[in-house]
XYZ file of C-alpha atoms in Angstrom:
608
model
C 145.932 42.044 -23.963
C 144.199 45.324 -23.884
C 142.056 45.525 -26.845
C 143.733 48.290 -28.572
C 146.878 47.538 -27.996
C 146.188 44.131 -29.578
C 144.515 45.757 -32.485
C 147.259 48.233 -33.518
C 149.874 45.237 -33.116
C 147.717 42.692 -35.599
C 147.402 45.602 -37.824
C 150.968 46.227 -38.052
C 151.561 42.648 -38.842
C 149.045 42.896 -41.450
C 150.302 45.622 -43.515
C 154.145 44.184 -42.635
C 153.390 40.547 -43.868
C 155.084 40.728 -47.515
C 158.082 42.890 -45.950
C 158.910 40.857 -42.499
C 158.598 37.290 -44.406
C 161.135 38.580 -46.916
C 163.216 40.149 -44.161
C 162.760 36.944 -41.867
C 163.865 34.816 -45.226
C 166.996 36.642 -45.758
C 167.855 35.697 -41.829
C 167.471 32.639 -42.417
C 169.127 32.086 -46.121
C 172.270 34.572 -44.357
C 172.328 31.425 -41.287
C 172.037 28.498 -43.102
C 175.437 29.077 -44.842
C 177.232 28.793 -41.229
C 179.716 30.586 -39.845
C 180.848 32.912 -42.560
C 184.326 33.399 -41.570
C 184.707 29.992 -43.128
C 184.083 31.264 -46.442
C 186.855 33.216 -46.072
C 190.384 32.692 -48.210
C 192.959 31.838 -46.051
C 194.217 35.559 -47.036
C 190.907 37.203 -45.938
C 190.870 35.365 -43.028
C 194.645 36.304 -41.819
C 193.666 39.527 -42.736
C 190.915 39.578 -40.049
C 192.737 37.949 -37.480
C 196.305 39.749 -37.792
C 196.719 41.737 -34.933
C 195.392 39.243 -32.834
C 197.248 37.536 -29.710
C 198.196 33.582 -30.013
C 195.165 32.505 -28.134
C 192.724 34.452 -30.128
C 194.139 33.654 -33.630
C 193.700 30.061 -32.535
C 190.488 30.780 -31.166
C 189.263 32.078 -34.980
C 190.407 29.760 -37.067
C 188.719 27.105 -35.413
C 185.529 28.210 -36.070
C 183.645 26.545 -32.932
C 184.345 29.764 -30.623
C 182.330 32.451 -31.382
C 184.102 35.966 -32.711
C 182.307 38.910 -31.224
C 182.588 42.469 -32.934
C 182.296 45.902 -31.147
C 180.956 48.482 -32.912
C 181.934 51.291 -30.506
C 180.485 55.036 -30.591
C 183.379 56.523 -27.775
C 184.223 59.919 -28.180
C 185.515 61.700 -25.061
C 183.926 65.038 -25.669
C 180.254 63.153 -25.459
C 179.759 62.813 -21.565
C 177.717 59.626 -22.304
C 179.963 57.891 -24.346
C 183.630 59.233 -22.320
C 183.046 55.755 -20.183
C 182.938 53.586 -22.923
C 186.938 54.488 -23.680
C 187.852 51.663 -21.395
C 184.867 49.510 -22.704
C 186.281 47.644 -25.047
C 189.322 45.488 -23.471
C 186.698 45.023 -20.592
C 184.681 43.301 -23.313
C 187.111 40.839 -24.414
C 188.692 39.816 -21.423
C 184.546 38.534 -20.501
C 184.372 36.880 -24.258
C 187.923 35.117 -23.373
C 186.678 33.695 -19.924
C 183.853 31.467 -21.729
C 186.020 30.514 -24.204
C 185.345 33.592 -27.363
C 186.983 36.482 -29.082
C 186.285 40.237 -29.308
C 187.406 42.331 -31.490
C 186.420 45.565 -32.372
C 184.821 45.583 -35.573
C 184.771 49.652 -36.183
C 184.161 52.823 -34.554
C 181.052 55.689 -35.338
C 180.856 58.710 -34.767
C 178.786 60.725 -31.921
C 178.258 63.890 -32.277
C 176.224 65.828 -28.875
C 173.134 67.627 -29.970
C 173.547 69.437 -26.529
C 177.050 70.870 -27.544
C 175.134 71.474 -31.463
C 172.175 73.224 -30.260
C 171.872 76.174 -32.404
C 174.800 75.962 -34.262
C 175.465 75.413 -38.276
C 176.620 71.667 -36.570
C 172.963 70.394 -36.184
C 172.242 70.465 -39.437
C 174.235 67.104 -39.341
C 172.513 65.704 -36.565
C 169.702 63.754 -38.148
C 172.286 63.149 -41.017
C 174.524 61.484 -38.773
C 172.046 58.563 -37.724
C 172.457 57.354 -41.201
C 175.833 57.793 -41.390
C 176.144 55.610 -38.108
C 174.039 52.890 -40.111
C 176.110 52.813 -42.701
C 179.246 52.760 -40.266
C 178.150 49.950 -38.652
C 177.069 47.641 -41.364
C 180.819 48.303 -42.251
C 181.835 47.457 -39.331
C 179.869 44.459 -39.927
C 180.443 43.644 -43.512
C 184.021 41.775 -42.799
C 181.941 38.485 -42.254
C 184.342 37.683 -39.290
C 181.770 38.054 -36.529
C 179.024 35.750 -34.823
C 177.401 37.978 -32.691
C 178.114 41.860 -32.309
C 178.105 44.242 -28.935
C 177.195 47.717 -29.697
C 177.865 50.607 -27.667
C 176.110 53.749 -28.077
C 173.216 55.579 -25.877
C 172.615 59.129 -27.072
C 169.766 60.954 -29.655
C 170.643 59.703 -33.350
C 173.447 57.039 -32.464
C 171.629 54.004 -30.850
C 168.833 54.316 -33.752
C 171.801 54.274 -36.168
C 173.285 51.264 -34.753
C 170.118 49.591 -34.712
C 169.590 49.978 -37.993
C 172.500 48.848 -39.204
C 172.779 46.076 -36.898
C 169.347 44.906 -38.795
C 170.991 44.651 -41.576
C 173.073 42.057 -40.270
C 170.004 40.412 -38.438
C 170.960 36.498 -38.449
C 173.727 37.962 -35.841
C 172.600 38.187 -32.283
C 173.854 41.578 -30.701
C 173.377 43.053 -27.185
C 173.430 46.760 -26.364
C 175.463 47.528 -23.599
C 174.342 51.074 -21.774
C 177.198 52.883 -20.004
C 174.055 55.078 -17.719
C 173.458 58.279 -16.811
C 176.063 61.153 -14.645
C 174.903 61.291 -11.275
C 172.157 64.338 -10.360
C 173.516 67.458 -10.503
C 171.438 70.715 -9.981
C 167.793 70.282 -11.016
C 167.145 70.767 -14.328
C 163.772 73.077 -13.483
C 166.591 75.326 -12.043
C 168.399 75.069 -14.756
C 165.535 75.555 -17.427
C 164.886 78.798 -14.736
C 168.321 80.576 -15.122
C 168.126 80.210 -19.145
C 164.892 82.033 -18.622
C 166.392 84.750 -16.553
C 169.205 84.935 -19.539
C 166.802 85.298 -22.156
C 165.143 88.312 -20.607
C 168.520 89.771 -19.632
C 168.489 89.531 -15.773
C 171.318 87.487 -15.517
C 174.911 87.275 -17.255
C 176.707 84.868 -19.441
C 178.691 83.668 -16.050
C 175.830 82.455 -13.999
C 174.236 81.006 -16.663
C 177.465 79.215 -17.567
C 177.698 78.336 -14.084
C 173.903 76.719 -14.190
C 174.469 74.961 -17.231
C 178.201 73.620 -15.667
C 176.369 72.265 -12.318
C 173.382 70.205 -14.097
C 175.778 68.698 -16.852
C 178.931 68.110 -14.767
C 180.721 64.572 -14.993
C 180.951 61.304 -17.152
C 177.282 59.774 -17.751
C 173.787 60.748 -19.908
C 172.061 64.024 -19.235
C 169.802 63.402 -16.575
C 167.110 64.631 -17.790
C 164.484 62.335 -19.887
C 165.469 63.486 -23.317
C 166.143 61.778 -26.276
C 169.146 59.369 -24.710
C 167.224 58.026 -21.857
C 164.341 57.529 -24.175
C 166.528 55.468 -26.028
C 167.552 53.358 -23.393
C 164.124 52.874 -22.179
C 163.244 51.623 -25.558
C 166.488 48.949 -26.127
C 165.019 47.441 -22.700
C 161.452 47.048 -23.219
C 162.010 45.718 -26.607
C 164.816 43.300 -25.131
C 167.855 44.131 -26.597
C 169.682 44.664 -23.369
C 170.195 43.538 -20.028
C 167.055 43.468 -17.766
C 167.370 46.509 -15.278
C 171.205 48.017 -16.890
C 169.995 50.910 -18.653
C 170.247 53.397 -15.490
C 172.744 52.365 -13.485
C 175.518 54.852 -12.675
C 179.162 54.971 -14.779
C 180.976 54.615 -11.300
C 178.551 51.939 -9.599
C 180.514 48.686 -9.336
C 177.523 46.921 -10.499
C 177.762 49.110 -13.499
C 181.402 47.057 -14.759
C 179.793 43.674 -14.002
C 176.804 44.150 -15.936
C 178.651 44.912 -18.995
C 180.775 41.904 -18.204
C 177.695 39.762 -18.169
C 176.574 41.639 -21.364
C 179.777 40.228 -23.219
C 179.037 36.634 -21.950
C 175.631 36.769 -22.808
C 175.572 37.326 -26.685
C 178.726 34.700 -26.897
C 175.752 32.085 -25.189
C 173.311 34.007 -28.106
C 175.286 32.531 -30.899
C 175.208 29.643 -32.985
C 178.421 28.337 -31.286
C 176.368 28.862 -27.718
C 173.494 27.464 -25.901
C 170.543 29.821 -26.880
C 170.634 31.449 -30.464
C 168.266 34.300 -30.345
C 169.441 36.775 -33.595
C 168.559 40.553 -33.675
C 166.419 40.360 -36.467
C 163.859 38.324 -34.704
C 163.962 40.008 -31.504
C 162.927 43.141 -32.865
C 159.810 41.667 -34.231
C 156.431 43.982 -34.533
C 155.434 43.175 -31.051
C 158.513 44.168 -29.460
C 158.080 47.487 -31.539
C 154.468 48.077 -29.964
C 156.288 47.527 -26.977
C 159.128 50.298 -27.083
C 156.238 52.473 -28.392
C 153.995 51.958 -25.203
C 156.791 52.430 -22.911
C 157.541 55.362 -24.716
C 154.261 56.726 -24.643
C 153.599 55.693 -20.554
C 156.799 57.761 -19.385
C 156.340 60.749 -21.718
C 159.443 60.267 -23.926
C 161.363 61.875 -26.616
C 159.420 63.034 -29.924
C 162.428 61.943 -31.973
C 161.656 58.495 -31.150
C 158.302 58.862 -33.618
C 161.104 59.065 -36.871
C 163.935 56.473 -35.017
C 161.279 53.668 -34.355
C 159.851 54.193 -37.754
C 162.842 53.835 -39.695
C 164.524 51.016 -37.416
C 161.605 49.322 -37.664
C 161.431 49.137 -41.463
C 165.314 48.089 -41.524
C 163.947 45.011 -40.067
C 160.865 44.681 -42.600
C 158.092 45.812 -40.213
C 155.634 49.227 -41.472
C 154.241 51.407 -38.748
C 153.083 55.174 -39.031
C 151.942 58.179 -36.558
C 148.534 56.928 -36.538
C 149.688 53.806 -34.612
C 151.380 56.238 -32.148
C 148.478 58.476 -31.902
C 146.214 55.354 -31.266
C 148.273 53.499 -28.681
C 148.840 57.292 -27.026
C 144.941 57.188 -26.677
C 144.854 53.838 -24.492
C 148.119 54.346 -23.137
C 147.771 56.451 -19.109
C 150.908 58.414 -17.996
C 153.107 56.688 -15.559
C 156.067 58.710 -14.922
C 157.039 62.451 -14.573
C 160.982 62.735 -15.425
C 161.646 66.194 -16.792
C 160.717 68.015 -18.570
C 157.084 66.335 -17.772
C 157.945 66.575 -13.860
C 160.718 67.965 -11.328
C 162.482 64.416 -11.281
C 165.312 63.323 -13.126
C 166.095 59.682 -14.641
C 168.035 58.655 -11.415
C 164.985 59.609 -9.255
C 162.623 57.463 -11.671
C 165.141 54.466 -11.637
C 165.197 55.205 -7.204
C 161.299 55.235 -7.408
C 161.238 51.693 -8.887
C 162.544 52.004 -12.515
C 162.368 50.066 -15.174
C 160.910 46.646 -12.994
C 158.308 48.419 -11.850
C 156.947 50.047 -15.176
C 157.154 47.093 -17.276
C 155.639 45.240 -14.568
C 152.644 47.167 -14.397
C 152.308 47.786 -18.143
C 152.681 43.945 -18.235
C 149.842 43.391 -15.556
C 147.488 45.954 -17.740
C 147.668 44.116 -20.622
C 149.817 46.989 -22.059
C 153.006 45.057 -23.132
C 153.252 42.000 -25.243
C 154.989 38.730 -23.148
C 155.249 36.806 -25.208
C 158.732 38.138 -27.188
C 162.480 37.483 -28.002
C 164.912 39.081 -25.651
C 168.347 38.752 -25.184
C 167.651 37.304 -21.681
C 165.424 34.805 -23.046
C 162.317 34.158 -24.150
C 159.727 36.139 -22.359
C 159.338 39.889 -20.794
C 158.597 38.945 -17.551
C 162.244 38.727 -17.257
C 162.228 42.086 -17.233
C 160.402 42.831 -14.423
C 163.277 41.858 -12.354
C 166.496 44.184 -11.273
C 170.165 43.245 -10.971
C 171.703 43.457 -7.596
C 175.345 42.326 -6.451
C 174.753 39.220 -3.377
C 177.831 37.631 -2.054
C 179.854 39.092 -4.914
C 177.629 37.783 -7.443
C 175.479 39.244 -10.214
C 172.057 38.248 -9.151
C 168.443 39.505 -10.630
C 165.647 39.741 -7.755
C 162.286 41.054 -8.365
C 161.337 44.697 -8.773
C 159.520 46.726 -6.776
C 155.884 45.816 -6.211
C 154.736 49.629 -5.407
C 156.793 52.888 -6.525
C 159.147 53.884 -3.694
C 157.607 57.574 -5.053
C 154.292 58.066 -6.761
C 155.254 61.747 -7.688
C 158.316 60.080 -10.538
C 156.082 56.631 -11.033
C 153.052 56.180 -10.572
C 150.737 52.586 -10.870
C 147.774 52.000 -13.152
C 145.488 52.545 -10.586
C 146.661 56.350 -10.131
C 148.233 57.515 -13.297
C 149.128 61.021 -13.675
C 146.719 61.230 -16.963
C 144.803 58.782 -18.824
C 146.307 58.936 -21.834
C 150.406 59.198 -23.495
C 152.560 62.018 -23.385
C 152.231 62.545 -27.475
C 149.208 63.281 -30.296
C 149.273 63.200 -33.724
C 147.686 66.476 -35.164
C 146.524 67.244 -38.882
C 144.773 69.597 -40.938
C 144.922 71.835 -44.304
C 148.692 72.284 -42.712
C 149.302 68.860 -42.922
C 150.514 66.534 -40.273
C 152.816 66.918 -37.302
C 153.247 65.536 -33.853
C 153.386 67.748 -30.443
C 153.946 65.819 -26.940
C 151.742 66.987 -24.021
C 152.785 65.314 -21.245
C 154.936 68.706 -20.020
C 152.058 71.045 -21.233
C 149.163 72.214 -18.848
C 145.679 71.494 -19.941
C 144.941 75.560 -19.835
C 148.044 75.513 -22.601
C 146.876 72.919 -24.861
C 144.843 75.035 -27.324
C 146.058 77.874 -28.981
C 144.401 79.766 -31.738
C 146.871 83.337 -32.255
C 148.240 85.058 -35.260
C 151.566 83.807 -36.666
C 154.736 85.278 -36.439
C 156.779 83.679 -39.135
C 160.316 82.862 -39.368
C 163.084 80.929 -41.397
C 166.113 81.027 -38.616
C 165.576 80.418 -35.450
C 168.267 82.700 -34.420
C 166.044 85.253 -35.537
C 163.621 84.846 -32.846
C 165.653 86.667 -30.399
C 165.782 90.069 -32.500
C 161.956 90.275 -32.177
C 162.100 89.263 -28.732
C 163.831 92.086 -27.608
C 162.337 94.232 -29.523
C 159.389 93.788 -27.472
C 157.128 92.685 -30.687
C 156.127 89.457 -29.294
C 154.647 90.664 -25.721
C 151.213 88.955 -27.345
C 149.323 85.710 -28.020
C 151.334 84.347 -30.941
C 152.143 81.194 -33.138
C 155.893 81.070 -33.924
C 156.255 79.525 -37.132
C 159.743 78.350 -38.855
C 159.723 76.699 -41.607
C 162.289 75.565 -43.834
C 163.863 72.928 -40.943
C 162.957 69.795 -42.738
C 164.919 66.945 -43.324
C 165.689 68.264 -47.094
C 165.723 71.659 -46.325
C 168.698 71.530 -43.675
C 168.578 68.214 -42.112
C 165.837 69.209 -39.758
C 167.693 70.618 -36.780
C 166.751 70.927 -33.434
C 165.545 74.459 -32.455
C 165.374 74.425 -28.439
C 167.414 77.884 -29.036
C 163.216 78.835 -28.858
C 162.465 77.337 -25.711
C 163.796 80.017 -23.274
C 162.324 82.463 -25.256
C 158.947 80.950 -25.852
C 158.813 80.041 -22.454
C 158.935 83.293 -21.218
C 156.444 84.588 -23.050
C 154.152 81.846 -21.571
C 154.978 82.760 -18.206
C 153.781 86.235 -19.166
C 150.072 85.142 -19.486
C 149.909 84.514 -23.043
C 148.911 81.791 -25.228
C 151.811 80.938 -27.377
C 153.134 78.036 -29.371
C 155.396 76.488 -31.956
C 154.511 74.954 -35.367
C 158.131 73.807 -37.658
C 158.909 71.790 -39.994
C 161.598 70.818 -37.544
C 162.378 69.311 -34.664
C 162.181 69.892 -30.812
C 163.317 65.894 -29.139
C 162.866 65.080 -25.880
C 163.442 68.247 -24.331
C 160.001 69.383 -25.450
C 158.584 71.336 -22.363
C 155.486 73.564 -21.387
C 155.107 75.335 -24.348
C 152.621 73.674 -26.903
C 154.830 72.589 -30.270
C 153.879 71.152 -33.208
C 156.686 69.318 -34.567
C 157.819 67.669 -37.295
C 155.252 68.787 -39.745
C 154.604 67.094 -43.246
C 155.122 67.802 -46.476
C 157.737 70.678 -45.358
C 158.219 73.961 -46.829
C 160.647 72.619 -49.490
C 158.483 69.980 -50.940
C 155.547 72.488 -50.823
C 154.210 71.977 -47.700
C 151.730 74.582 -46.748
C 153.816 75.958 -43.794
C 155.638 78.190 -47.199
C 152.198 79.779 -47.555
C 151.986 81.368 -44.075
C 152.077 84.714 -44.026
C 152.569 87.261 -40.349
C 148.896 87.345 -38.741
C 147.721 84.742 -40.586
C 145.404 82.917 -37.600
C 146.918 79.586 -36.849
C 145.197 77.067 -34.722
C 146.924 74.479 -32.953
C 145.018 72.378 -30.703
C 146.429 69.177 -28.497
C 143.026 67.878 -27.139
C 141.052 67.477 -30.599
C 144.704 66.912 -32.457
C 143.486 70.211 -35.298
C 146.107 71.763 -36.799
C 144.914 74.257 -39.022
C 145.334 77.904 -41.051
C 142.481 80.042 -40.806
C 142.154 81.076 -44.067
C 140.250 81.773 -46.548
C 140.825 78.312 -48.883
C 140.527 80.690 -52.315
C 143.411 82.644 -51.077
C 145.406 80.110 -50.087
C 144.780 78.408 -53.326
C 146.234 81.609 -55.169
C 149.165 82.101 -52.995
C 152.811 81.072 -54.537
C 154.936 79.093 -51.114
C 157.651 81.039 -50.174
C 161.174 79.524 -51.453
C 163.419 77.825 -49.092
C 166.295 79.917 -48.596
C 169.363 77.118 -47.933
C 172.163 79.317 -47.199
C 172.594 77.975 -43.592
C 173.962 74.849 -44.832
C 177.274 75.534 -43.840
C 179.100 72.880 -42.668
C 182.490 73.340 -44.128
C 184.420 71.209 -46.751
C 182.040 68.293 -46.948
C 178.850 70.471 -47.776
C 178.507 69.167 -51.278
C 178.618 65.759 -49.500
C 176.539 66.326 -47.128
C 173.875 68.521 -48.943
C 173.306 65.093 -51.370
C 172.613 62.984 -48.769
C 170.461 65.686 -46.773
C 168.238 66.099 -50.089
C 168.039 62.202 -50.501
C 165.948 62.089 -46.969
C 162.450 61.442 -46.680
C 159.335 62.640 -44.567
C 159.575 62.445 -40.976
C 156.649 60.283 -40.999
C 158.310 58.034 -43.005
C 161.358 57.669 -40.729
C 163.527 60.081 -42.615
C 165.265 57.238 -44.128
C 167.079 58.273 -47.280
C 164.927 57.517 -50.268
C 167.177 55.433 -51.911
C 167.208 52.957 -49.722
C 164.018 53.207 -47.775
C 162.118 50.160 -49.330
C 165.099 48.279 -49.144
C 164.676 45.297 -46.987
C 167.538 43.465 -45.603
């Protein structure tokens, strides 16, 4: 194992020990009772079972085949999840040829940051990943099921199913992926045109048009954003099929992978051949792992509060310095935009998944030696699945990228180091990923223009007062203030200004995801505004330095005046999302620092 790599991981288990061995003895005190249908009164249990057919009923109450729940995230407005409509009856009629049951267990919603962006709606956004936990452990709280399929891809929904699915961890459960829409225009083109919009040189029509050509069918946005970082993840650390997470909705290979999905977690239960639960395949060297994928193919910045917090579900403790020191030792293997001109289906063409874990495997990079739902062992993963003869087959990957410009080898990496760095100073600490950012952009040291709406940008824009180096601060995005909202409403504008010759960045309390391009941003800063942070103390021209290659984050200021300046309040009129604001606005203030996962504090130290 490389030698940092191995150090971060022993440290993890270190500081995890008292919180994994009383997660890991819950799993085993929640399997030793059996199958816990059985405890069930015979009214419970014809409860559970009602709407079943003959075969199934008889199926459940003899309590040797296994009963396998679907905790389904379909909506048909959310391209990603539109195939998994028909997903479900697919999935039972796999469980009933090797002799189980499926039933789905409940439904979550799914809301699509894309459709959200800049809109009151995104305020729920981060919200909504805890709301998915909580749907799912309902889902799962009937006591009917031995194993569990959960469908989901996109930003907050397959860390909300995770997490919840932890708290059922003596189950075994399997994600099954429905993959990406086929390319449409590329998305440089597309980030191009909402330039041109920005400055005015092109109307509402052909930017509609743009925006209707890159996002166009059934299937994940191509680009690698928050949902393909996601799937990456789920198959490094195991939890599903070897090679499914990028195959097409409309490849035929695509249907019999999720077939095989269905009849693998029935062999994953106690009833089967191979019991392999959730809770100890997400162990703290399969979280290293997701983390150094992550980190070789430049992924999503969200991922550095959904790791955190799924990984505590399941008992282990890991922080931003772990990122920032695996980041270090961790080269740059893949360009998928925004970090290159390729999209996801060019990076899966190139060699994909096979190839990457293959070579991270070879450098040491990747733990083997972990719990998968294939089986014991990653190797396994360096294999794809191909159709022979009408069969599902898995044949080895690629030995050498089919294109070095999407993935690259070990030997040739496109930089030495991960696409992310952790940054801190007397403005506290935040993360900004680099992979998209030039060197010559890395460091910026300007006077701040300072903001609390992010729809205020534009105002300024136009009125030609930000044609000069600038930091663009806006605070008051955290997870308390308004749920910490995504703010690529910024991007087009920011962008521009870049493109103009000067140095300009971002520094919120807020959020930015996967879609985090060529402008510097410092994201996700802690404390926020609301709990004090110094971002409330930032006044226009203060001189803010942000600075990607030492990781310094700091306000220039004299510390005597900062000492006798009162933070700005948090104004939180913009929480405005209709009849369930009171509802809403409780759970929003119960969250946590980004660093922490974002978890809501009442049940963040809850294990199991």
């Amino acid at each position: 194992m490389h030698t940092v790599v191995q150090s971060v991981t022993d440290r993890i288990i270190e500081r995890s020990k008292d919180s994994r061995a009383k997660y890991l003895a819950a799993l085993e005190d929640a399997k030793n009772r059996g199958v816990h249908r059985s405890a069930l009164s015979c009214g419970n249990l014809a409860h559970g079972f009602a709407a079943c057919n003959p075969a199934d009923k008889s199926s459940i109450k003899q309590l040797t085949k296994a009963n396998i729940g679907i905790v389904t995230s379909f909506n048909d407005m959310l391209s990603a999840h539109q195939p998994y409509g028909e997903y479900p009856d697919l999935l039972k009629r796999a469980c009933n040829e090797v002799g189980s049951v499926a039933q789905v267990a409940g439904g979550v919603p799914a809301m699509c940051d894309g459709v959200t962006q800049g809109q009151p709606g995104m305020e729920l956004s981060l919200l909504s990943r805890e709301v998915i936990a909580m749907g799912t452990a309902v889902g799962l709280s009937h006591n009917m099921f031995d194993g569990a399929l959960l469908l989901g891809i996109c930003d907050k929904i397959v860390p909300g199913l995770l997490i919840g699915a932890l708290s059922f961890g003596h189950l075994p459960m399997l994600f099954v992926p429905a993959g990406p829409m086929k390319s449409g225009i590329p998305n440089k083109e597309k980030a191009r045109i909402r330039q041109k919009y920005a400055q005015g040189e092109v109307d509402r029509e052909a930017l509609l048009d743009a925006e209707s050509k890159s996002y166009h069918s059934a299937g994940t946005c191509t680009f690698y954003g928050t949902a393909n970082s996601n799937q990456l993840m789920l198959e490094v650390m195991g939890l599903q099929l070897p090679g499914s997470s990028f195959v097409n909705p409309d490849d035929p290979l695509r249907e019999v992978l999720s077939k095989t999905a269905a009849k693998q977690v029935c062999r994953l239960t106690e009833m089967g051949t191979q019991y392999t639960p959730i809770g100890k395949i997400v162990s703290e060297k399969s979280i290293v792992n997701g983390i150094v994928a992550l980190l070789a193919t430049g992924g999503s910045t969200n991922l550095t509060m959904h790791i955190v917090a799924a990984a505590r579900a399941a008992g282990v403790i890991i922080n931003w310095d772990d990122f920032s020191e695996l980041s270090d030792a961790v080269p740059l293997l893949a360009r998928v935009y925004p970090n290159g001109h390729a999209d996801i289906n060019h990076f899966h063409a190139a060699g994909g998944m096979a190839f990457l874990i293959k070579e991270l495997l070879d450098g040491g990079l990747l733990h083997e030696d972990v719990e998968t739902v294939a089986g014991f062992g990653l190797k396994r993963y360096t294999q794809e699945p191909q159709i022979r003869d009408g069969e599902l087959t898995w044949v080895d990957g690629q030995k050498t990228s089919l294109d070095s410009e999407v993935l690259t080898s070990l030997d040739s990496p496109f930089q030495a180091n991960g696409g992310l760095k952790l940054l801190k100073g007397n403005l506290g600490r935040a993360v900004i990923k680099v992979s998209a950012v030039q060197e010559q952009h890395r460091i910026v040291e300007a006077p701040a223009v300072v903001i609390d709406d992010q729809n205020k940008l534009e105002a300024i824009f136009k009125a030609g007062e930000l044609d000069k180096d600038c930091v663009v601060v806006v605070k008051g995005q955290g997870p308390k203030a308004i749920g910490m909202p995504e703010l690529h409403k910024l991007t087009p504008i920011l962008g521009t200004l870049q493109d103009r010759g000067f140095k300009v960045a971002l520094l919120t309390d807020g959020r930015m995801s996967g879609a985090s391009g060529k402008v510097p941003a410092a994201i996700h800063l802690t404390p926020e505004a609301l709990d004090g942070g110094m971002i409330a103390k930032i006044h226009n021209g203060d001189l803010v330095r942000v600075d990607a290659t030492t990781g310094e984050l700091s306000l220039l200021v004299d510390e005597a005046e900062l000492q006798a300046r009162t933070p700005e309040k948090v104004d939180l009129h913009k929480t405005s999302y209709g009849m369930g604001r009171e509802l809403f606005g409780a759970l929003r203030a119960s969250l946590s620092s980004p660093e922490t996962g974002a978890r809501s504090t009442s049940a963040i130290d809850e294990i199991y």
